[in-house]
Coordinates of C-alpha atoms in Angstrom, one line a residue:
Chain Y
X839 CA -25.1 -24.7 -19.7
X840 CA -23.8 -27.0 -17.0
X841 CA -20.5 -25.8 -15.8
X842 CA -17.5 -27.6 -14.4
X843 CA -15.7 -24.2 -14.0
X844 CA -15.3 -22.7 -10.6
X845 CA -17.3 -19.7 -11.9
X846 CA -20.3 -19.4 -14.2
X847 CA -19.2 -20.0 -17.8
X848 CA -21.2 -19.5 -21.0
X849 CA -19.7 -20.2 -24.3
X850 CA -18.1 -23.0 -26.5
X851 CA -17.3 -26.0 -24.4
X852 CA -13.9 -26.3 -26.0
X853 CA -12.8 -23.0 -24.5
X854 CA -14.0 -23.6 -21.0
X855 CA -10.8 -25.4 -19.8
X856 CA -8.3 -23.1 -21.5
X857 CA -10.0 -20.0 -20.2
X858 CA -10.2 -21.4 -16.7
X859 CA -6.5 -22.4 -16.8
X860 CA -5.6 -18.9 -18.1
X861 CA -7.4 -17.2 -15.4
X862 CA -6.0 -19.5 -12.8
X863 CA -2.5 -18.4 -13.8
X864 CA -3.3 -14.8 -12.6
X865 CA -2.1 -14.7 -9.1
X866 CA -2.6 -12.4 -6.2
X867 CA 1.0 -11.9 -5.2
X868 CA 0.5 -11.2 -1.6
X869 CA -1.2 -14.4 -0.8
X870 CA 0.4 -16.5 -3.6
X871 CA -3.1 -17.6 -4.7
X872 CA -4.9 -17.6 -8.0
X873 CA -7.7 -15.0 -8.4
X874 CA -9.9 -18.0 -9.3
X875 CA -9.1 -19.6 -5.9
X876 CA -9.8 -16.3 -4.1
X877 CA -13.2 -16.2 -5.9
X878 CA -12.7 -12.9 -7.7
X879 CA -14.1 -14.2 -11.1
X880 CA -17.9 -13.7 -11.1
X881 CA -18.3 -15.2 -14.6
X882 CA -17.0 -15.6 -18.2
X883 CA -19.1 -15.3 -21.3
X884 CA -17.7 -16.1 -24.8
X885 CA -19.8 -14.9 -27.7
X886 CA -19.0 -14.3 -31.3
X887 CA -18.4 -10.6 -30.5
X888 CA -16.1 -10.9 -27.4
X889 CA -14.7 -12.8 -24.5
X890 CA -16.2 -11.1 -21.4
X891 CA -14.9 -11.5 -17.9
X892 CA -16.7 -10.2 -14.8
X893 CA -14.2 -9.5 -12.1
X894 CA -14.4 -8.2 -8.5
X895 CA -11.7 -7.2 -6.0
X896 CA -11.7 -7.6 -2.3
X897 CA -11.1 -3.8 -1.9
X898 CA -12.2 -0.8 -3.9
X899 CA -9.2 1.0 -2.4
X900 CA -6.7 -1.4 -3.9
X901 CA -4.6 0.1 -6.7
X902 CA -3.6 -3.3 -8.0
X903 CA -6.9 -3.8 -9.9
X904 CA -5.5 -2.3 -13.0
X905 CA -2.5 -4.7 -13.0
X906 CA -4.8 -7.7 -12.4
X907 CA -7.0 -6.6 -15.3
X908 CA -3.9 -6.3 -17.5
X909 CA -2.7 -9.7 -16.4
X910 CA -6.0 -11.3 -17.2
X911 CA -6.0 -9.8 -20.6
X912 CA -2.5 -11.0 -21.3
X913 CA -3.3 -14.5 -20.2
X914 CA -6.5 -14.7 -22.1
X915 CA -4.8 -13.4 -25.3
X916 CA -3.1 -16.7 -25.4
X917 CA -6.3 -18.8 -25.5
X918 CA -8.9 -16.5 -27.1
X919 CA -9.7 -17.2 -30.8
X920 CA -7.6 -14.8 -33.0
X921 CA -9.3 -11.4 -33.4
X922 CA -11.8 -11.9 -30.6
X923 CA -11.7 -8.9 -28.2
X924 CA -11.2 -9.6 -24.5
X925 CA -13.2 -7.4 -22.1
X926 CA -12.7 -7.4 -18.4
X927 CA -15.4 -5.7 -16.4
X928 CA -14.7 -4.7 -12.7
X929 CA -17.9 -4.9 -10.5
X930 CA -18.5 -4.3 -6.8
X931 CA -21.9 -5.9 -6.6
X932 CA -22.5 -8.4 -5.2
X933 CA -19.7 -7.7 -2.7
X934 CA -16.9 -10.3 -2.4
X935 CA -17.2 -12.5 0.7
X936 CA -14.9 -15.2 2.1
X937 CA -17.4 -17.9 1.2
X938 CA -16.4 -17.4 -2.5
X939 CA -12.9 -18.8 -1.8
X940 CA -12.1 -22.3 -3.1
X941 CA -11.7 -25.2 -0.7
X942 CA -8.0 -25.1 -1.3
X943 CA -7.8 -21.4 -0.5
X944 CA -9.8 -21.8 2.6
X945 CA -7.7 -24.6 3.8
X946 CA -4.5 -22.6 3.3
X947 CA -6.0 -19.7 5.2
X948 CA -6.9 -21.9 8.1
X949 CA -10.7 -22.2 7.7
Chain B
X1438 CA -27.7 -16.7 -7.8
X1439 CA -24.3 -16.5 -6.3
X1440 CA -21.7 -15.2 -8.7
X1441 CA -24.1 -13.3 -10.8
X1442 CA -24.1 -9.5 -10.2
X1443 CA -27.6 -8.3 -9.3
X1444 CA -26.7 -4.8 -9.9
X1445 CA -23.5 -2.9 -10.6
X1446 CA -22.6 -0.1 -8.2
X1447 CA -19.6 0.7 -10.3
X1448 CA -18.0 -0.9 -13.3
X1449 CA -15.2 -0.2 -15.5
X1450 CA -14.3 -1.8 -18.8
X1451 CA -10.9 -2.7 -20.1
X1452 CA -10.8 -4.0 -23.6
X1453 CA -7.7 -5.3 -25.3
X1454 CA -6.2 -2.7 -27.6
X1455 CA -8.5 0.2 -26.7
X1456 CA -6.2 2.0 -24.1
X1457 CA -4.0 4.8 -25.3
X1458 CA -1.6 6.4 -22.9
X1459 CA -3.4 9.3 -21.2
X1460 CA -1.9 12.7 -20.2
X1461 CA -1.8 11.4 -16.7
X1462 CA 0.4 8.5 -17.7
X1463 CA 2.7 10.7 -19.8
X1464 CA 3.1 13.8 -17.7
X1465 CA 1.5 13.6 -14.3
X1466 CA 2.9 10.3 -13.1
X1467 CA 6.5 11.0 -13.9
X1468 CA 6.1 14.5 -12.3
X1469 CA 4.5 13.0 -9.2
X1470 CA 7.2 10.3 -8.9
X1471 CA 9.9 13.0 -9.2
X1472 CA 8.2 15.0 -6.4
X1473 CA 8.1 11.8 -4.3
X1474 CA 11.8 11.2 -4.9
X1475 CA 12.7 14.8 -4.1
X1476 CA 10.8 14.7 -0.7
X1477 CA 12.3 11.3 0.1
X1478 CA 15.9 12.3 -0.7
X1479 CA 15.7 15.7 1.0
X1480 CA 13.8 14.2 4.0
X1481 CA 16.6 11.6 4.5
X1482 CA 19.4 14.3 4.1
X1483 CA 17.6 16.5 6.6
X1484 CA 17.1 13.6 9.0
X1485 CA 20.8 12.7 8.8
X1486 CA 21.7 16.3 9.6
X1487 CA 19.4 16.3 12.6
X1488 CA 21.3 13.3 14.2
X1489 CA 24.7 14.9 13.5
X1490 CA 25.9 13.0 10.4
X1491 CA 28.3 15.2 8.5
X1492 CA 27.2 15.4 4.9
X1493 CA 29.5 16.5 2.1
X1494 CA 30.3 20.2 2.3
X1495 CA 28.7 20.9 -1.1
X1496 CA 25.4 19.7 0.3
X1497 CA 25.6 22.3 3.1
X1498 CA 23.1 24.6 1.4
X1499 CA 20.1 26.5 2.7
X1500 CA 17.7 23.8 1.5
X1501 CA 19.5 21.3 3.7
X1502 CA 18.8 23.3 6.8
X1503 CA 15.2 23.6 5.7
X1504 CA 15.0 19.9 5.0
X1505 CA 16.3 19.2 8.6
X1506 CA 13.7 21.5 10.1
X1507 CA 10.9 20.0 8.0
X1508 CA 12.1 16.4 8.1
X1509 CA 8.8 15.0 9.4
X1510 CA 6.7 17.0 7.0
X1511 CA 8.8 15.9 4.1
X1512 CA 8.8 12.2 5.1
X1513 CA 5.1 11.9 6.2
X1514 CA 3.5 14.3 3.8
X1515 CA 5.8 15.0 0.8
X1516 CA 6.9 11.4 0.5
X1517 CA 4.4 9.0 2.1
X1518 CA 1.3 11.3 1.7
X1519 CA 2.1 11.6 -2.0
X1520 CA 2.7 7.9 -2.5
X1521 CA -0.5 7.0 -0.7
X1522 CA -2.4 9.7 -2.6
X1523 CA -1.2 8.3 -5.9
X1524 CA -2.1 4.7 -4.8
X1525 CA -5.6 5.8 -3.9
X1526 CA -6.0 7.9 -7.1
X1527 CA -5.0 4.9 -9.2
X1528 CA -7.6 2.8 -7.2
X1529 CA -10.4 5.2 -7.6
X1530 CA -9.7 5.8 -11.4
X1531 CA -10.6 9.4 -11.4
X1532 CA -8.2 12.0 -12.8
X1533 CA -9.3 14.6 -10.3
X1534 CA -8.1 12.3 -7.5
X1535 CA -4.5 13.1 -8.6
X1536 CA -5.0 16.6 -7.1
X1537 CA -4.2 15.2 -3.7
X1538 CA -0.8 13.8 -4.4
X1539 CA 0.0 16.7 -6.7
X1540 CA -0.7 19.2 -3.9
X1541 CA 1.2 17.2 -1.2
X1542 CA 4.2 16.7 -3.6
X1543 CA 4.3 20.4 -4.5
X1544 CA 3.9 21.2 -0.8
X1545 CA 7.2 19.3 -0.1
X1546 CA 8.8 21.3 -2.9
X1547 CA 7.6 24.6 -1.4
X1548 CA 9.0 23.7 2.0
X1549 CA 12.4 23.0 0.4
X1550 CA 12.4 26.4 -1.3
X1551 CA 11.7 28.1 2.0
X1552 CA 8.0 28.6 1.3
X1553 CA 6.8 26.7 4.4
X1554 CA 3.5 28.6 4.7
X1555 CA 2.3 27.9 1.2
X1556 CA 3.7 24.4 1.4
X1557 CA 1.8 23.7 4.6
X1558 CA -1.5 25.0 3.1
X1559 CA -0.9 22.8 0.0
X1560 CA -0.8 20.0 2.5
X1561 CA -4.3 21.0 3.7
X1562 CA -5.5 21.1 0.1
X1563 CA -4.0 17.6 -0.4
X1564 CA -5.8 16.2 2.7
X1565 CA -9.1 17.8 1.7
X1566 CA -8.9 16.3 -1.8
X1567 CA -7.7 13.0 -0.4
X1568 CA -10.7 12.9 2.0
X1569 CA -12.9 13.4 -1.0
X1570 CA -11.3 10.5 -2.8
X1571 CA -11.9 8.3 0.2
X1572 CA -15.6 9.4 0.3
X1573 CA -15.9 8.3 -3.3
X1574 CA -14.4 4.9 -2.4
X1575 CA -16.7 4.6 0.6
X1576 CA -19.7 5.2 -1.6
X1577 CA -18.4 2.5 -4.0
X1578 CA -17.8 0.0 -1.3
X1579 CA -19.3 0.4 2.2
X1580 CA -17.0 -1.8 4.2
X1581 CA -15.1 -1.6 7.5
X1582 CA -11.8 -0.9 5.9
X1583 CA -13.1 1.9 3.6
X1584 CA -14.6 3.6 6.7
X1585 CA -11.2 3.4 8.4
X1586 CA -9.5 4.8 5.3
X1587 CA -11.8 7.8 5.5
X1588 CA -10.9 8.3 9.2
X1589 CA -7.2 8.0 8.4
X1590 CA -7.6 10.8 5.7
X1591 CA -9.3 13.0 8.3
X1592 CA -6.4 12.4 10.7
X1593 CA -4.1 13.6 8.0
X1594 CA -6.3 16.6 7.5
X1595 CA -6.2 17.5 11.2
X1596 CA -2.4 17.1 11.3
X1597 CA -1.9 19.2 8.2
X1598 CA -4.3 21.8 9.6
X1599 CA -2.3 22.0 12.8
X1600 CA 1.0 22.3 10.8
X1601 CA -0.4 25.1 8.6
X1602 CA -1.7 27.0 11.7
X1603 CA 1.7 26.9 13.5
X1604 CA 1.2 24.2 16.2
X1605 CA 4.2 22.4 17.6
X1606 CA 5.5 19.1 16.3
X1607 CA 4.6 17.3 19.5
X1608 CA 1.0 18.1 18.8
X1609 CA 1.1 17.5 15.0
X1610 CA 3.1 14.2 14.8
X1611 CA 0.5 12.0 16.6
X1612 CA -2.0 13.0 13.8
X1613 CA 0.5 12.5 11.0
X1614 CA 1.4 9.0 12.3
X1615 CA -2.3 8.2 13.0
X1616 CA -2.9 8.8 9.3
X1617 CA -0.2 6.4 8.3
X1618 CA -0.9 3.8 11.0
X1619 CA -4.6 3.8 10.3
X1620 CA -4.0 3.5 6.6
X1621 CA -2.0 0.4 7.2
X1622 CA -4.4 -1.0 9.8
X1623 CA -7.4 -0.5 7.4
X1624 CA -5.6 -2.4 4.6
X1625 CA -4.5 -5.2 6.9
X1626 CA -8.1 -5.4 8.3
X1627 CA -9.3 -5.9 4.7
X1628 CA -6.8 -8.8 4.2
X1629 CA -7.9 -10.5 7.4
X1630 CA -11.2 -11.3 5.7
X1631 CA -9.4 -14.1 3.9
X1632 CA -8.9 -15.8 7.3
X1633 CA -11.5 -17.1 9.7
X1634 CA -11.6 -14.1 12.0
X1635 CA -12.4 -14.5 15.7
X1636 CA -15.5 -12.7 16.7
X1637 CA -13.8 -10.1 19.0
X1638 CA -11.2 -9.2 16.3
X1639 CA -13.1 -6.3 14.7
X1640 CA -14.4 -4.7 17.8
X1641 CA -11.0 -4.8 19.5
X1642 CA -9.4 -3.1 16.5
X1643 CA -11.9 -0.3 16.7
X1644 CA -11.3 0.1 20.4
X1645 CA -7.5 0.3 19.8
X1646 CA -7.9 2.9 17.0
X1647 CA -10.3 4.9 19.0
X1648 CA -7.7 5.0 21.8
X1649 CA -5.0 6.0 19.2
X1650 CA -7.2 9.0 18.0
X1651 CA -8.0 10.0 21.6
X1652 CA -4.3 9.9 22.5
X1653 CA -3.5 12.1 19.5
X1654 CA -6.3 14.5 20.5
X1655 CA -5.1 14.7 24.1
X1656 CA -1.5 15.2 23.2
X1657 CA -1.9 19.0 23.0
X1658 CA -3.7 19.5 26.3
X1659 CA -2.2 16.7 28.3
X1660 CA 1.2 15.6 26.8
X1661 CA 1.8 12.9 29.4
X1662 CA -1.7 11.3 29.4
X1663 CA -2.1 11.7 25.7
X1664 CA 1.3 10.3 24.9
X1665 CA 0.9 7.3 27.2
X1666 CA -2.5 6.5 25.7
X1667 CA -1.1 6.9 22.2
X1668 CA 1.8 4.6 23.0
X1669 CA -0.3 1.9 24.6
X1670 CA -2.7 2.0 21.5
X1671 CA 0.3 1.4 19.2
X1672 CA 1.5 -1.6 21.3
X1673 CA -2.1 -3.0 21.3
X1674 CA -2.3 -2.5 17.5
X1675 CA 1.0 -4.4 17.1
X1676 CA -0.5 -7.3 19.2
X1677 CA -3.7 -7.2 17.1
X1678 CA -1.8 -7.4 13.8
X1679 CA 0.5 -10.1 15.2
X1680 CA -2.6 -12.2 16.2
X1681 CA -4.9 -11.6 13.3
X1682 CA -2.9 -10.7 10.2
X1683 CA -2.7 -13.2 7.3
X1684 CA 1.1 -12.8 7.4
X1685 CA 1.1 -15.6 9.9
X1686 CA -0.2 -17.8 7.2
X1687 CA 1.6 -16.4 4.2
X1688 CA 4.9 -16.8 6.0
X1689 CA 4.5 -20.5 5.0
X1690 CA 4.0 -19.6 1.3
X1691 CA 6.9 -19.0 -1.0
X1692 CA 8.7 -16.3 -3.0
X1693 CA 7.2 -12.8 -2.8
X1694 CA 4.4 -13.8 -0.4
X1695 CA 6.8 -15.1 2.2
X1696 CA 9.0 -12.0 1.8
X1697 CA 6.0 -9.7 2.3
X1698 CA 5.0 -11.7 5.4
X1699 CA 8.4 -11.2 6.9
X1700 CA 8.3 -7.5 6.1
X1701 CA 4.9 -7.3 7.9
X1702 CA 5.9 -9.3 10.9
X1703 CA 9.2 -7.4 11.4
X1704 CA 7.2 -4.2 11.0
X1705 CA 4.8 -5.3 13.7
X1706 CA 7.6 -6.0 16.2
X1707 CA 8.9 -2.4 15.6
X1708 CA 5.4 -1.0 16.0
X1709 CA 5.3 -2.6 19.5
X1710 CA 8.8 -1.1 20.3
X1711 CA 7.5 2.3 19.0
X1712 CA 4.4 2.2 21.2
X1713 CA 6.4 1.4 24.3
X1714 CA 9.0 4.1 23.5
X1715 CA 6.2 6.6 22.7
X1716 CA 4.7 6.1 26.2
X1717 CA 8.1 6.1 27.9
X1718 CA 9.0 9.4 26.1
X1719 CA 5.8 10.9 27.3
X1720 CA 6.8 10.0 30.8
X1721 CA 10.1 11.8 30.3
X1722 CA 12.6 9.1 29.3
X1723 CA 15.1 10.1 26.5
X1724 CA 13.7 7.7 23.9
X1725 CA 11.9 10.1 21.5
X1726 CA 14.1 9.1 18.6
X1727 CA 13.3 5.4 19.3
X1728 CA 9.5 6.2 19.3
X1729 CA 9.6 8.2 16.1
X1730 CA 11.9 6.0 14.1
X1731 CA 10.8 2.5 15.3
X1732 CA 7.4 3.8 13.9
X1733 CA 8.6 5.7 10.8
X1734 CA 11.4 3.4 9.7
X1735 CA 10.8 0.1 11.5
X1736 CA 7.1 -0.2 10.9
X1737 CA 6.3 2.1 7.9
X1738 CA 9.4 1.6 5.7
X1739 CA 9.1 -2.2 6.3
X1740 CA 5.6 -2.0 4.9
X1741 CA 6.9 0.0 1.9
X1742 CA 9.6 -2.6 1.3
X1743 CA 7.1 -5.4 1.5
X1744 CA 4.5 -3.8 -0.8
X1745 CA 6.7 -2.1 -3.4
X1746 CA 7.0 -5.2 -5.6
X1747 CA 3.1 -5.2 -5.8
X1748 CA 2.3 -1.5 -5.7
X1749 CA 5.0 -0.2 -8.1
X1750 CA 3.5 -2.0 -11.1
X1751 CA 0.2 -0.3 -10.3
X1752 CA 1.4 3.3 -9.6
X1753 CA 4.5 3.6 -11.7
X1754 CA 3.9 1.0 -14.4
X1755 CA 7.1 -0.7 -13.5
X1756 CA 7.2 -4.5 -13.2
X1757 CA 9.7 -6.0 -10.8
X1758 CA 11.3 -9.4 -11.0
X1759 CA 11.2 -10.6 -7.4
X1760 CA 14.3 -12.4 -6.1
X1761 CA 16.1 -13.4 -2.9
X1762 CA 18.2 -10.2 -3.1
X1763 CA 15.1 -8.3 -1.7
X1764 CA 16.0 -9.8 1.7
X1765 CA 19.3 -7.9 1.8
X1766 CA 18.0 -4.3 2.2
X1767 CA 15.3 -5.6 4.5
X1768 CA 17.9 -7.2 6.8
X1769 CA 20.1 -4.1 6.5
X1770 CA 17.1 -1.9 7.6
X1771 CA 16.4 -4.0 10.6
X1772 CA 20.0 -4.5 11.7
X1773 CA 20.7 -0.8 11.3
X1774 CA 17.6 0.0 13.4
X1775 CA 18.9 -2.3 16.2
X1776 CA 22.1 -0.2 16.2
X1777 CA 20.3 3.1 16.1
X1778 CA 17.4 2.4 18.4
X1779 CA 19.0 -0.2 20.7
X1780 CA 22.3 1.7 21.4
X1781 CA 21.4 5.2 20.3
X1782 CA 19.7 6.4 23.5
X1783 CA 23.0 5.8 25.4
X1784 CA 25.5 6.8 22.7
X1785 CA 24.8 9.6 20.2
X1786 CA 27.6 8.5 17.8
X1787 CA 26.0 5.0 17.5
X1788 CA 22.7 6.8 16.9
X1789 CA 24.2 8.7 14.1
X1790 CA 26.0 5.6 12.7
X1791 CA 22.7 3.7 12.8
X1792 CA 20.9 6.5 11.1
X1793 CA 23.5 6.6 8.3
X1794 CA 23.0 2.8 7.9
X1795 CA 19.2 3.3 7.8
X1796 CA 19.7 5.7 4.9
X1797 CA 22.1 3.2 3.2
X1798 CA 19.5 0.4 3.7
X1799 CA 16.9 2.6 1.9
X1800 CA 19.4 3.4 -0.9
X1801 CA 20.1 -0.3 -1.2
X1802 CA 16.4 -1.0 -1.5
X1803 CA 16.1 1.6 -4.2
X1804 CA 19.0 0.0 -6.1
X1805 CA 17.3 -3.4 -5.6
X1806 CA 14.1 -2.0 -7.1
X1807 CA 16.0 -0.6 -10.1
X1808 CA 17.8 -3.9 -10.6
X1809 CA 14.5 -5.9 -10.3
X1810 CA 12.9 -3.7 -12.9
X1811 CA 15.8 -4.2 -15.3
X1812 CA 15.7 -7.9 -14.6
X1813 CA 12.0 -8.1 -15.4
X1814 CA 12.5 -6.2 -18.7
X1815 CA 15.5 -8.4 -19.6
X1816 CA 13.6 -11.6 -18.9
X1817 CA 10.4 -10.7 -20.8
X1818 CA 12.1 -8.9 -23.6
X1819 CA 14.0 -12.1 -24.3
X1820 CA 10.8 -14.0 -24.3
X1821 CA 9.3 -11.5 -26.6
X1822 CA 5.8 -11.1 -25.0
X1823 CA 5.8 -9.3 -21.6
X1824 CA 2.5 -10.3 -20.0
X1825 CA 1.3 -6.8 -19.2
X1826 CA 2.7 -4.7 -22.0
X1827 CA 0.2 -4.7 -24.8
X1828 CA 0.2 -2.4 -27.7
X1829 CA -2.2 -4.2 -30.1

């Protein structure tokens, strides 16, 4: 499916924008930047069984991952169809690289 | 294709509604946080006694004398070692990883009860377990910062080993501080990936940290040479952080990001002061208190103040409502350090006054954290749906 999302999205077209906006509201507090802008979302799949998010972090040693996962779940609760489970999967492959940052994020960080 | 995982080295699932509070959440974390608080409070009380602050007579107990003697062990191991151990255990998501902070926290308790030997060996157990945790993280993500975190764990192990086998503080402290300084350097190196890094940045950091470790190793055999090298390495690290850290960018953000950036940049300034004083103290100048506390309070407590609003939700499950009031304890810490470290070498009463204000700044920060936690609960309880408290 052709995607206008900043990450690969598979699922009902009507949910694409609300899901993207919900994920964009989750912010990395240290850099005041959305996790979507930092490029931490590897993909979203919405099926009849679940809303599945693939997430990475810049560091495996960062304890904040759990909080980010909780924040994602909380934001997606507001947009997911009632009763549809939300799953957030944390992966380390492929590793995050700065090229994944959005143009806005790169500009802010002086690229 | 970019964005699609080819393989998954590690994955963990979190599904809405499936999580039940584990025994770790119910018993272990409150116990660990109590041990952290105990080491911190006793360490501060002992520190105040060391600089000659008169504490209330009721506090003049045996434990206070022991806390004064073991001030550095309580602050770097019982307090900071345990906090960092919890932080890393939460990150690695393995229950066994909590052995490290449990051992270091209990080690602090043993020291306070006069069991310095068992307490010191618990510190060794903590550092061995912590090294294992960092090996797991390295296997999960082979990156420059995870290698450095492993090295920092080994520095803690060396320091704790020296403490347990009866070496002197002048030989132990460089290792304990190397553990803390390298932990921070590794985490900041990781963040610099967000910026366009100059080619020499990484290599120069490795050279600085190698000098730091060499300085620590030489401190036993050659106190002057080792101390000067260690101090110079700290100054160079401060320059590196000032040049390459993202704080220079995030200073122009807003809210919490700007506050964190100020904590970081203020901390880097004290790191430079600490390095210069460390080298000067090795050459015989009476600035040992400046070296130790520009580093321990100016650099490290600044980092704690900056990161607490982000880390506490992760390690203590407490959300904080950030507000401008966070700048008050930060300013109090830095101003009190100017009094203590700027005037202290010439006037011991000002040193004691500054130390008392240092403690007051930390207490004010603790009160700010409590207030911010209550403010968050009040705000989201009124709205009905706190974003991270789900029971369904």
